[in-house]
Every structure is written in C-alpha cells, then in structure tokens.
Amino acid sequence: GQGVEQPAKLMSVEGTFARVNCTYSTSGFNGLSWYQQREGQAPVFLSYVVLDGLKDSGHFSTFLSRSNGYSYLLLTELQIKDSASYLCAVSMSNYNVLYFGSGTKLTVEP
Amino acid sequence: AQTIHQWPVAEIKAVGSPLSLGCTIKGKSSPNLYWYWQATGGTLQQLFYSITVGQVESVVQLNLSASRPKDDQFILSTEKLLLSHSGFYLCAWRTGDYEQYFGPGTRLTVL
C-alpha cells in the first residue's frame, strides 16, 4: 500500500555494514519507521524518522529524504544475529494507519 | 511495564467455521490498538485500529470484523473463515506517534 517498496534480499559480511533501502509515495507523508522481524516472530520496533537527514542510533542508523520519498536503514559492525527481515513502514496523514513494505531479508555471512 | 498478550497461540480451523482471536494489553491505559495480518511470506497488512472502547476503524476488512469491548481488549472475528484467512495475526499498541509494539501473534491455518 502507498507504494512502499523494498528490495527482497540483501547479503553482507560479518563485521561490515548493510544498507536497507525503502522508497515510498510522498503524498501525505508524516513519518517512517523501521522494524526487524525474525522468521515466525512478531516485528520489533527499531527506529523512526520524520525529518530529513541521518539519525544515528549506534548499531542502527536511519536516513530520510522526504522530497525524494527515500529512506534507508544502516546497520554497522554486522553480526550473524542481524540476519532477519527489515520492514519499512510509512504513516500517511493518519498516524493510526501504517503501510508496510514487503521487507528486505538480510543475510549476514561469516 | 506494558505487556501484550494474544490468544490463541495457534489455531487450525475448517473453511466456513467461525473465528475469534483476542488481544489484551496490561500496564497501559487507553491504548491505541491495532490488528495486522501477514500471509506466509507476505507483506504485513493493517486490518483495523481502535483508539477507544467501542470504536473500531477498518483499514482493510478481508471479510473480518473487530471489536473493542474493554479498554484493554481487542477482538478479531469472522463468522465464516475462508482459505485466504490463513496467516499470522498480530495485535499491536502504539506509544508516541510512530512506535508500535507487537504482541507475539496467532498463527492461523484454515483447511
């Protein structure tokens, strides 16, 4: 819904970094959040962004460009346990409705 | 601390049978509550939300209904299950403007 798009898969190497991209339709945008979801489990909230720029939260950082309808989640110093799906969710006009992307499955290899 | 529970953990039901799934949150008064559905390997899709007792708003119905009988309870139901109802049902509550916290979910298989 609302054109939230994410690449299906991403692979990276332990100790390096991974950038998970998300694009969305900009009309009515009022915020974007990121969730981690492991196989068979519920999503876990990671971060949200409202303003343009980079928000550094240590292991996870998030970037937003509202005019371009683009965000990314940056994971640094990757560990094997970071292997999971990462979901982008956009709020449009109504804070009570979230539109999720299909998720990016990140595989971290040794 | 707030805790959110969902019941049952898993359910196997026949096509055409009724369904009732429950969600309870403790430690939070007047929470905004949400129902989501995720087909196996699919995208998480919001179904309903409720900001107060007795009021439920539909986002995508999928032949399901929801009710908020108590401040801390949110119920998802249908009188007749379809095969397409199979999947993972998640309840969530919101803190702040953007942070939603999910319950453990109910895995539904419709045969």
Coordinates of N, CA and C in Angstrom, one line a residue:
Chain A
G1 N 0.8 -1.2 0.0 CA 0.0 0.0 0.0 C 0.8 1.2 0.0
Q2 N 0.3 2.3 -0.6 CA 1.1 3.6 -0.6 C 2.4 3.5 -1.3
G3 N 2.6 2.5 -2.1 CA 3.8 2.4 -2.9 C 5.1 2.2 -2.1
V4 N 5.0 1.5 -1.0 CA 6.2 1.3 -0.1 C 7.0 0.1 -0.7
E5 N 8.2 0.4 -1.2 CA 9.0 -0.6 -1.9 C 10.3 -0.8 -1.2
Q6 N 10.7 -2.1 -1.2 CA 11.9 -2.5 -0.6 C 12.5 -3.7 -1.5
P7 N 13.8 -3.7 -1.6 CA 14.4 -4.9 -2.3 C 14.1 -6.1 -1.4
A8 N 14.0 -7.3 -2.1 CA 13.6 -8.5 -1.4 C 14.7 -9.1 -0.6
K9 N 15.9 -9.0 -1.1 CA 17.1 -9.7 -0.4 C 18.3 -8.8 -0.4
L10 N 19.1 -9.0 0.6 CA 20.4 -8.3 0.7 C 21.4 -9.2 1.5
M11 N 22.6 -9.3 1.0 CA 23.6 -10.1 1.7 C 24.8 -9.2 2.0
S12 N 25.4 -9.5 3.2 CA 26.6 -8.8 3.6 C 27.4 -9.7 4.4
V13 N 28.6 -9.2 4.9 CA 29.6 -10.0 5.6 C 29.7 -9.5 7.0
E14 N 29.8 -10.4 7.9 CA 30.0 -10.1 9.3 C 31.2 -9.1 9.5
G15 N 30.9 -8.1 10.4 CA 31.9 -7.0 10.6 C 31.8 -5.8 9.7
T16 N 31.1 -6.0 8.6 CA 30.9 -4.8 7.7 C 29.6 -4.2 7.9
F17 N 29.0 -3.6 6.9 CA 27.8 -2.9 7.1 C 26.8 -3.3 6.0
A18 N 25.5 -3.0 6.2 CA 24.4 -3.2 5.3 C 23.5 -2.0 5.2
R19 N 23.0 -1.7 4.0 CA 22.1 -0.6 3.9 C 20.8 -1.1 3.3
V20 N 19.7 -1.0 4.0 CA 18.4 -1.5 3.5 C 17.6 -0.3 3.0
N21 N 17.3 -0.3 1.8 CA 16.6 0.9 1.2 C 15.1 0.7 1.2
C22 N 14.4 1.9 1.2 CA 13.0 1.9 1.1 C 12.5 3.2 0.4
T23 N 11.6 3.0 -0.6 CA 11.1 4.1 -1.3 C 9.6 4.1 -1.1
Y24 N 8.9 5.3 -1.1 CA 7.5 5.4 -0.8 C 6.9 6.6 -1.6
S25 N 5.6 6.5 -1.7 CA 4.9 7.7 -2.3 C 4.8 8.8 -1.3
T26 N 5.2 10.0 -1.8 CA 5.4 11.1 -0.8 C 4.1 11.8 -0.4
S27 N 3.0 11.6 -1.1 CA 1.8 12.3 -0.8 C 1.2 12.1 0.6
G28 N 1.1 13.1 1.4 CA 0.5 12.9 2.7 C 1.5 12.3 3.8
F29 N 2.7 12.2 3.4 CA 3.7 11.6 4.3 C 3.8 12.3 5.6
N30 N 3.8 11.5 6.8 CA 4.1 12.2 8.0 C 5.1 11.4 8.9
G31 N 5.6 10.3 8.4 CA 6.6 9.6 9.2 C 6.9 8.3 8.7
L32 N 8.1 7.8 9.0 CA 8.5 6.4 8.6 C 9.2 5.7 9.7
S33 N 8.9 4.4 9.8 CA 9.6 3.7 10.9 C 10.1 2.4 10.3
W34 N 11.1 1.8 11.1 CA 11.7 0.6 10.7 C 11.5 -0.5 11.8
Y35 N 11.3 -1.7 11.3 CA 11.1 -2.9 12.2 C 12.0 -4.0 11.8
Q36 N 12.4 -4.8 12.7 CA 13.1 -6.1 12.5 C 12.1 -7.2 12.7
Q37 N 12.1 -8.2 11.8 CA 11.2 -9.3 12.0 C 12.0 -10.6 11.7
R38 N 12.1 -11.4 12.7 CA 12.8 -12.7 12.6 C 11.7 -13.7 12.1
E39 N 12.2 -14.8 11.5 CA 11.3 -15.8 10.9 C 10.3 -16.3 12.0
G40 N 9.0 -16.3 11.7 CA 8.0 -16.8 12.6 C 7.7 -15.9 13.8
Q41 N 8.3 -14.8 13.9 CA 8.1 -13.9 15.1 C 7.5 -12.6 14.7
A42 N 7.1 -11.8 15.7 CA 6.5 -10.5 15.5 C 7.5 -9.5 15.2
P43 N 7.2 -8.4 14.5 CA 8.1 -7.4 14.2 C 8.5 -6.7 15.5
V44 N 9.7 -6.1 15.5 CA 10.2 -5.4 16.7 C 10.6 -4.0 16.2
F45 N 10.1 -3.0 16.9 CA 10.4 -1.6 16.5 C 11.9 -1.3 16.7
L46 N 12.4 -0.6 15.6 CA 13.8 -0.2 15.7 C 14.0 1.3 15.8
S47 N 13.3 2.0 14.9 CA 13.6 3.4 14.8 C 12.5 4.1 13.9
Y48 N 12.4 5.4 14.1 CA 11.5 6.2 13.2 C 12.2 7.5 12.8
V49 N 11.8 8.0 11.7 CA 12.3 9.3 11.2 C 11.2 10.1 10.7
V50 N 11.3 11.4 10.9 CA 10.3 12.4 10.5 C 11.0 13.5 9.7
L51 N 12.2 13.8 10.1 CA 12.9 14.9 9.5 C 14.0 14.4 8.5
D52 N 14.3 15.2 7.5 CA 15.4 14.9 6.6 C 16.7 14.7 7.3
G53 N 17.5 13.8 6.8 CA 18.9 13.7 7.3 C 19.1 12.3 8.0
L54 N 20.3 12.2 8.6 CA 20.7 10.9 9.2 C 20.5 11.0 10.7
K55 N 19.9 9.9 11.2 CA 19.6 9.8 12.7 C 20.5 8.6 13.1
D56 N 21.5 8.9 13.9 CA 22.4 7.9 14.3 C 22.0 7.3 15.7
S57 N 21.7 6.0 15.7 CA 21.3 5.3 16.9 C 22.3 4.2 17.3
G58 N 23.6 4.4 16.9 CA 24.6 3.3 17.2 C 24.6 2.3 16.2
H59 N 24.2 1.1 16.5 CA 24.2 -0.1 15.6 C 23.3 0.1 14.4
F60 N 22.2 0.8 14.7 CA 21.2 1.1 13.6 C 21.2 2.6 13.4
S61 N 21.3 3.1 12.2 CA 21.1 4.5 11.8 C 20.0 4.5 10.7
T62 N 19.3 5.7 10.7 CA 18.3 5.8 9.6 C 18.5 7.1 8.9
F63 N 18.2 7.1 7.6 CA 18.3 8.3 6.8 C 16.9 8.5 6.1
L64 N 16.6 9.8 6.0 CA 15.3 10.1 5.3 C 15.5 11.3 4.3
S65 N 15.0 11.2 3.1 CA 14.9 12.3 2.2 C 13.4 12.4 1.8
R66 N 12.7 13.3 2.4 CA 11.2 13.4 2.2 C 10.9 13.8 0.8
S67 N 11.7 14.7 0.2 CA 11.4 15.2 -1.2 C 11.6 14.1 -2.2
N68 N 12.5 13.1 -1.9 CA 12.7 12.0 -2.8 C 11.9 10.8 -2.5
G69 N 11.2 10.8 -1.4 CA 10.5 9.6 -0.9 C 11.4 8.4 -0.7
Y70 N 12.5 8.6 0.0 CA 13.5 7.6 0.2 C 14.0 7.6 1.6
S71 N 14.2 6.4 2.1 CA 14.9 6.2 3.4 C 15.8 5.0 3.3
Y72 N 16.7 4.9 4.2 CA 17.5 3.7 4.4 C 17.8 3.4 5.9
L73 N 17.9 2.2 6.2 CA 18.4 1.7 7.5 C 19.8 1.2 7.3
L74 N 20.7 1.8 8.1 CA 22.1 1.4 8.0 C 22.5 0.6 9.2
L75 N 22.9 -0.7 9.0 CA 23.4 -1.5 10.1 C 24.9 -1.6 10.0
T76 N 25.6 -1.2 11.1 CA 27.1 -1.2 11.1 C 27.6 -2.4 12.0
E77 N 28.9 -2.7 11.8 CA 29.5 -3.8 12.5 C 28.6 -5.0 12.6
L78 N 28.2 -5.5 11.5 CA 27.2 -6.6 11.4 C 27.7 -7.8 12.1
Q79 N 26.6 -8.4 12.8 CA 26.8 -9.7 13.4 C 25.9 -10.7 12.7
I80 N 26.2 -12.0 12.9 CA 25.4 -13.0 12.3 C 24.0 -12.9 12.7
K81 N 23.8 -12.5 14.0 CA 22.4 -12.4 14.5 C 21.6 -11.3 13.9
D82 N 22.2 -10.4 13.2 CA 21.5 -9.4 12.5 C 20.7 -9.9 11.3
S83 N 21.0 -11.2 10.9 CA 20.2 -11.8 9.8 C 18.7 -11.9 10.2
A84 N 17.9 -11.2 9.4 CA 16.5 -11.1 9.7 C 15.9 -10.3 8.5
S85 N 14.6 -10.2 8.6 CA 13.9 -9.3 7.6 C 13.7 -7.9 8.3
Y86 N 13.9 -6.9 7.4 CA 13.8 -5.5 7.9 C 12.6 -4.8 7.1
L87 N 11.7 -4.3 7.9 CA 10.4 -3.8 7.3 C 10.4 -2.3 7.5
C88 N 10.1 -1.7 6.4 CA 9.9 -0.2 6.4 C 8.4 0.0 6.5
A89 N 7.9 1.0 7.3 CA 6.5 1.3 7.4 C 6.3 2.8 7.3
V90 N 5.3 3.2 6.5 CA 5.1 4.6 6.3 C 3.7 5.0 6.9
S91 N 3.7 6.2 7.5 CA 2.5 6.8 8.0 C 2.1 7.9 7.1
M92 N 0.8 7.9 6.6 CA 0.3 8.9 5.7 C -0.9 9.6 6.3
S93 N -0.8 10.9 6.6 CA -2.0 11.6 7.1 C -2.5 11.1 8.4
N94 N -2.8 9.9 8.5 CA -3.4 9.3 9.7 C -2.3 8.5 10.5
Y95 N -2.0 9.0 11.7 CA -1.0 8.3 12.5 C -1.4 6.9 12.8
N96 N -2.6 6.6 12.7 CA -3.1 5.3 13.1 C -3.1 4.2 12.0
V97 N -2.6 4.6 10.8 CA -2.5 3.7 9.7 C -1.1 3.6 9.3
L98 N -0.6 2.4 9.2 CA 0.8 2.2 8.7 C 0.7 1.3 7.5
Y99 N 1.6 1.7 6.5 CA 1.7 0.9 5.3 C 3.1 0.3 5.3
F100 N 3.1 -1.0 5.3 CA 4.4 -1.7 5.3 C 4.9 -2.1 3.9
G101 N 6.2 -2.0 3.8 CA 6.9 -2.6 2.6 C 6.9 -4.1 2.8
S102 N 7.3 -4.8 1.8 CA 7.3 -6.3 1.8 C 8.5 -6.8 2.6
G103 N 9.4 -6.0 3.0 CA 10.5 -6.4 3.8 C 11.8 -6.8 3.0
T104 N 12.9 -6.6 3.6 CA 14.2 -7.0 3.0 C 14.8 -8.0 3.9
K105 N 15.1 -9.2 3.3 CA 15.7 -10.3 4.1 C 17.2 -10.1 4.0
L106 N 17.8 -9.8 5.1 CA 19.2 -9.6 5.2 C 19.9 -10.9 5.7
T107 N 20.9 -11.3 4.9 CA 21.7 -12.5 5.4 C 23.1 -12.0 5.6
V108 N 23.6 -12.2 6.8 CA 24.9 -11.8 7.2 C 25.8 -13.1 7.2
E109 N 26.8 -13.1 6.3 CA 27.6 -14.3 6.2 C 28.9 -14.1 7.0
P110 N 29.5 -15.2 7.5 CA 30.8 -15.1 8.2 C 31.9 -14.6 7.3
Chain B
A1 N 5.6 -2.0 33.5 CA 5.9 -2.2 32.1 C 4.7 -2.8 31.4
Q2 N 4.5 -2.4 30.1 CA 3.3 -2.8 29.4 C 3.6 -4.2 28.8
T3 N 2.6 -5.1 28.8 CA 2.7 -6.4 28.2 C 1.5 -6.6 27.4
I4 N 1.7 -7.3 26.3 CA 0.6 -7.5 25.3 C 0.5 -9.0 25.1
H5 N -0.7 -9.6 25.2 CA -0.9 -11.0 25.1 C -1.9 -11.2 23.9
Q6 N -1.7 -12.3 23.2 CA -2.6 -12.7 22.2 C -3.0 -14.2 22.4
W7 N -4.3 -14.5 22.1 CA -4.8 -15.9 22.2 C -5.7 -16.2 21.1
P8 N -5.7 -17.5 20.6 CA -4.7 -18.5 21.0 C -3.4 -18.3 20.3
V9 N -2.4 -19.1 20.7 CA -1.1 -19.0 20.1 C -1.2 -19.5 18.6
A10 N -1.9 -20.6 18.4 CA -2.1 -21.1 17.1 C -3.5 -21.8 17.0
E11 N -4.0 -21.8 15.8 CA -5.3 -22.4 15.6 C -5.4 -23.0 14.2
I12 N -6.0 -24.2 14.2 CA -6.3 -24.8 12.9 C -7.8 -24.9 12.8
K13 N -8.4 -24.4 11.7 CA -9.8 -24.3 11.6 C -10.3 -24.7 10.2
A14 N -11.5 -25.1 10.1 CA -12.1 -25.5 8.8 C -12.7 -24.3 8.1
V15 N -12.6 -24.4 6.8 CA -13.3 -23.4 6.0 C -14.8 -23.3 6.3
G16 N -15.3 -22.1 6.5 CA -16.7 -21.9 6.8 C -17.0 -21.8 8.3
S17 N -16.0 -22.2 9.1 CA -16.2 -22.1 10.6 C -15.9 -20.7 11.1
P18 N -16.4 -20.4 12.3 CA -16.2 -19.1 12.9 C -14.8 -19.0 13.5
L19 N -14.4 -17.7 13.8 CA -13.1 -17.5 14.4 C -13.2 -16.3 15.3
S20 N -12.5 -16.4 16.4 CA -12.4 -15.3 17.4 C -10.9 -15.3 17.9
L21 N -10.2 -14.2 17.6 CA -8.9 -14.0 18.2 C -8.9 -12.8 19.1
G22 N -8.1 -13.0 20.2 CA -8.1 -12.0 21.2 C -6.7 -11.3 21.5
C23 N -6.8 -10.1 22.0 CA -5.6 -9.4 22.3 C -5.9 -8.6 23.6
T24 N -4.9 -8.7 24.6 CA -5.1 -7.9 25.8 C -3.8 -7.2 26.1
I25 N -3.9 -5.9 26.5 CA -2.7 -5.2 26.9 C -2.8 -4.8 28.4
K26 N -1.7 -5.0 29.1 CA -1.7 -4.6 30.5 C -0.7 -3.6 30.8
G27 N -1.0 -2.7 31.7 CA 0.0 -1.7 32.1 C -0.1 -0.4 31.2
K28 N -1.1 -0.3 30.4 CA -1.3 0.9 29.6 C -2.7 1.3 29.6
S29 N -3.1 2.5 30.0 CA -4.5 2.9 30.0 C -4.8 3.6 28.7
S30 N -6.0 3.3 28.2 CA -6.5 3.9 26.9 C -5.5 3.8 25.8
P31 N -5.0 2.6 25.5 CA -4.0 2.4 24.4 C -4.7 2.5 23.0
N32 N -4.0 2.9 22.0 CA -4.4 2.8 20.6 C -4.0 1.3 20.2
L33 N -5.0 0.6 19.7 CA -4.7 -0.8 19.4 C -4.9 -1.1 18.0
Y34 N -4.2 -2.1 17.4 CA -4.2 -2.4 16.0 C -4.2 -3.9 15.7
W35 N -4.8 -4.2 14.6 CA -4.8 -5.6 14.1 C -4.1 -5.6 12.8
Y36 N -3.2 -6.6 12.6 CA -2.5 -6.8 11.4 C -2.6 -8.2 11.0
W37 N -2.4 -8.5 9.7 CA -2.4 -9.8 9.1 C -1.2 -9.9 8.2
Q38 N -0.6 -11.1 8.2 CA 0.6 -11.4 7.3 C 0.4 -12.8 6.8
A39 N 0.2 -12.9 5.5 CA 0.2 -14.2 4.8 C 1.7 -14.7 4.9
T40 N 1.8 -16.0 4.9 CA 3.1 -16.7 4.9 C 4.0 -16.1 3.8
G41 N 5.1 -15.5 4.1 CA 6.0 -14.9 3.1 C 5.5 -13.6 2.5
G42 N 4.4 -13.1 3.1 CA 3.8 -11.9 2.6 C 4.0 -10.6 3.3
T43 N 3.4 -9.5 2.9 CA 3.5 -8.2 3.5 C 2.6 -8.0 4.7
L44 N 3.1 -7.4 5.7 CA 2.3 -7.1 6.9 C 1.2 -6.1 6.5
Q45 N 0.0 -6.4 6.7 CA -1.1 -5.5 6.3 C -2.0 -5.1 7.5
Q46 N -2.2 -3.9 7.6 CA -3.1 -3.4 8.7 C -4.5 -3.7 8.4
L47 N -5.3 -4.2 9.4 CA -6.7 -4.5 9.2 C -7.6 -3.5 9.9
F48 N -7.4 -3.2 11.2 CA -8.2 -2.4 12.0 C -7.4 -1.6 13.0
Y49 N -8.0 -0.5 13.5 CA -7.4 0.2 14.6 C -8.5 0.7 15.5
S50 N -8.2 0.9 16.8 CA -9.2 1.4 17.7 C -8.5 2.4 18.7
I51 N -9.0 3.5 18.9 CA -8.4 4.5 19.8 C -9.2 4.6 21.1
T52 N -10.4 4.0 21.2 CA -11.1 4.0 22.4 C -12.1 2.8 22.4
V53 N -12.6 2.5 23.6 CA -13.6 1.5 23.8 C -14.8 1.7 22.9
G54 N -15.2 0.7 22.2 CA -16.4 0.7 21.4 C -16.3 1.3 20.0
Q55 N -15.1 1.8 19.7 CA -14.8 2.4 18.4 C -13.7 1.7 17.7
V56 N -14.1 1.2 16.5 CA -13.1 0.5 15.6 C -13.2 1.1 14.2
E57 N -12.0 1.3 13.7 CA -12.0 1.8 12.3 C -11.4 0.7 11.4
S58 N -11.9 0.5 10.2 CA -11.4 -0.5 9.3 C -10.4 0.1 8.3
V59 N -9.3 -0.6 8.1 CA -8.4 -0.2 7.1 C -8.5 -1.1 5.9
V60 N -8.5 -2.4 6.1 CA -8.7 -3.4 5.1 C -9.5 -4.5 5.7
Q61 N -10.7 -4.8 5.2 CA -11.6 -5.7 6.0 C -11.3 -7.2 5.8
L62 N -11.1 -7.6 4.6 CA -10.8 -9.0 4.3 C -11.9 -10.0 4.9
N63 N -13.2 -9.5 4.9 CA -14.3 -10.3 5.5 C -14.0 -10.7 6.9
L64 N -13.4 -9.7 7.7 CA -13.2 -9.9 9.1 C -13.8 -8.7 9.8
S65 N -14.1 -8.8 11.1 CA -14.6 -7.7 11.9 C -13.8 -7.6 13.2
A66 N -13.8 -6.5 13.8 CA -13.1 -6.3 15.1 C -14.0 -5.5 16.0
S67 N -13.7 -5.7 17.3 CA -14.5 -5.0 18.4 C -13.5 -4.7 19.5
R68 N -13.9 -3.7 20.2 CA -13.1 -3.2 21.4 C -14.1 -3.2 22.6
P69 N -14.3 -4.3 23.2 CA -15.3 -4.4 24.3 C -14.8 -3.8 25.6
K70 N -13.5 -3.8 25.8 CA -12.9 -3.2 27.0 C -11.7 -2.3 26.7
D71 N -11.3 -1.5 27.6 CA -10.2 -0.6 27.3 C -8.9 -1.4 26.9
D72 N -8.7 -2.6 27.6 CA -7.5 -3.3 27.4 C -7.7 -4.5 26.4
Q73 N -8.8 -4.6 25.7 CA -9.1 -5.8 24.9 C -9.5 -5.4 23.5
F74 N -9.0 -6.2 22.5 CA -9.3 -6.0 21.1 C -9.5 -7.4 20.5
I75 N -10.7 -7.6 19.9 CA -11.1 -8.9 19.4 C -11.2 -8.8 17.8
L76 N -10.7 -9.9 17.2 CA -10.9 -10.0 15.7 C -11.7 -11.2 15.5
S77 N -12.7 -11.1 14.6 CA -13.6 -12.3 14.4 C -14.1 -12.3 13.0
T78 N -14.7 -13.5 12.7 CA -15.5 -13.7 11.5 C -16.4 -14.9 11.7
E79 N -17.5 -14.9 11.0 CA -18.5 -16.0 11.2 C -18.2 -17.1 10.2
K80 N -17.4 -16.8 9.1 CA -17.1 -17.8 8.1 C -15.7 -17.6 7.6
L81 N -14.9 -18.6 8.0 CA -13.5 -18.5 7.5 C -13.3 -18.9 6.0
L82 N -12.4 -18.2 5.4 CA -12.0 -18.6 4.0 C -10.6 -19.1 4.0
L83 N -10.2 -19.9 3.0 CA -8.8 -20.4 2.9 C -7.9 -19.2 3.0
S84 N -8.2 -18.1 2.4 CA -7.3 -16.9 2.3 C -7.1 -16.2 3.7
H85 N -7.8 -16.7 4.7 CA -7.6 -16.1 6.0 C -6.4 -16.7 6.7
S86 N -5.9 -17.7 6.2 CA -4.7 -18.3 6.8 C -3.5 -17.3 6.9
G87 N -2.8 -17.4 8.0 CA -1.6 -16.4 8.1 C -1.4 -16.1 9.5
F88 N -0.6 -15.1 9.8 CA -0.1 -14.7 11.1 C -0.9 -13.4 11.4
Y89 N -1.6 -13.4 12.6 CA -2.4 -12.3 13.0 C -1.6 -11.6 14.2
L90 N -1.4 -10.3 14.1 CA -0.7 -9.6 15.1 C -1.5 -8.4 15.6
C91 N -1.4 -8.3 16.9 CA -2.0 -7.2 17.6 C -0.9 -6.2 18.0
A92 N -1.1 -5.0 18.0 CA -0.1 -4.0 18.4 C -0.7 -2.8 19.2
W93 N 0.1 -2.2 19.9 CA -0.3 -0.9 20.6 C 0.8 0.2 20.3
R94 N 0.4 1.4 20.4 CA 1.2 2.5 20.0 C 1.6 3.4 21.1
T95 N 2.9 3.7 21.2 CA 3.4 4.8 22.1 C 4.0 5.9 21.3
G96 N 3.8 7.1 21.6 CA 4.2 8.2 20.8 C 3.5 8.2 19.5
D97 N 4.1 8.9 18.5 CA 3.4 9.0 17.2 C 3.7 7.8 16.3
Y98 N 4.9 7.2 16.5 CA 5.3 6.2 15.4 C 5.6 4.8 16.0
E99 N 5.9 4.7 17.2 CA 6.4 3.4 17.7 C 5.2 2.5 18.1
Q100 N 5.2 1.4 17.3 CA 4.2 0.3 17.6 C 4.9 -0.9 18.1
Y101 N 4.3 -1.5 19.1 CA 4.8 -2.7 19.8 C 3.8 -3.8 19.5
F102 N 4.3 -4.9 19.0 CA 3.5 -6.0 18.6 C 3.4 -7.1 19.7
G103 N 2.3 -7.8 19.7 CA 2.1 -9.0 20.5 C 2.8 -10.1 19.8
P104 N 2.8 -11.3 20.4 CA 3.5 -12.5 19.9 C 2.8 -13.1 18.7
G105 N 1.6 -12.7 18.4 CA 0.9 -13.2 17.2 C 0.1 -14.5 17.4
T106 N -0.8 -14.8 16.5 CA -1.6 -16.0 16.4 C -1.4 -16.6 15.0
R107 N -0.9 -17.8 14.9 CA -0.8 -18.5 13.6 C -2.1 -19.2 13.3
L108 N -2.7 -18.8 12.2 CA -4.0 -19.4 11.8 C -3.8 -20.2 10.6
T109 N -4.3 -21.5 10.6 CA -4.3 -22.3 9.4 C -5.7 -22.7 9.1
V110 N -6.2 -22.4 7.9 CA -7.6 -22.7 7.5 C -7.5 -23.8 6.5
L111 N -8.2 -24.9 6.8 CA -8.1 -26.1 5.9 C -9.5 -26.3 5.2

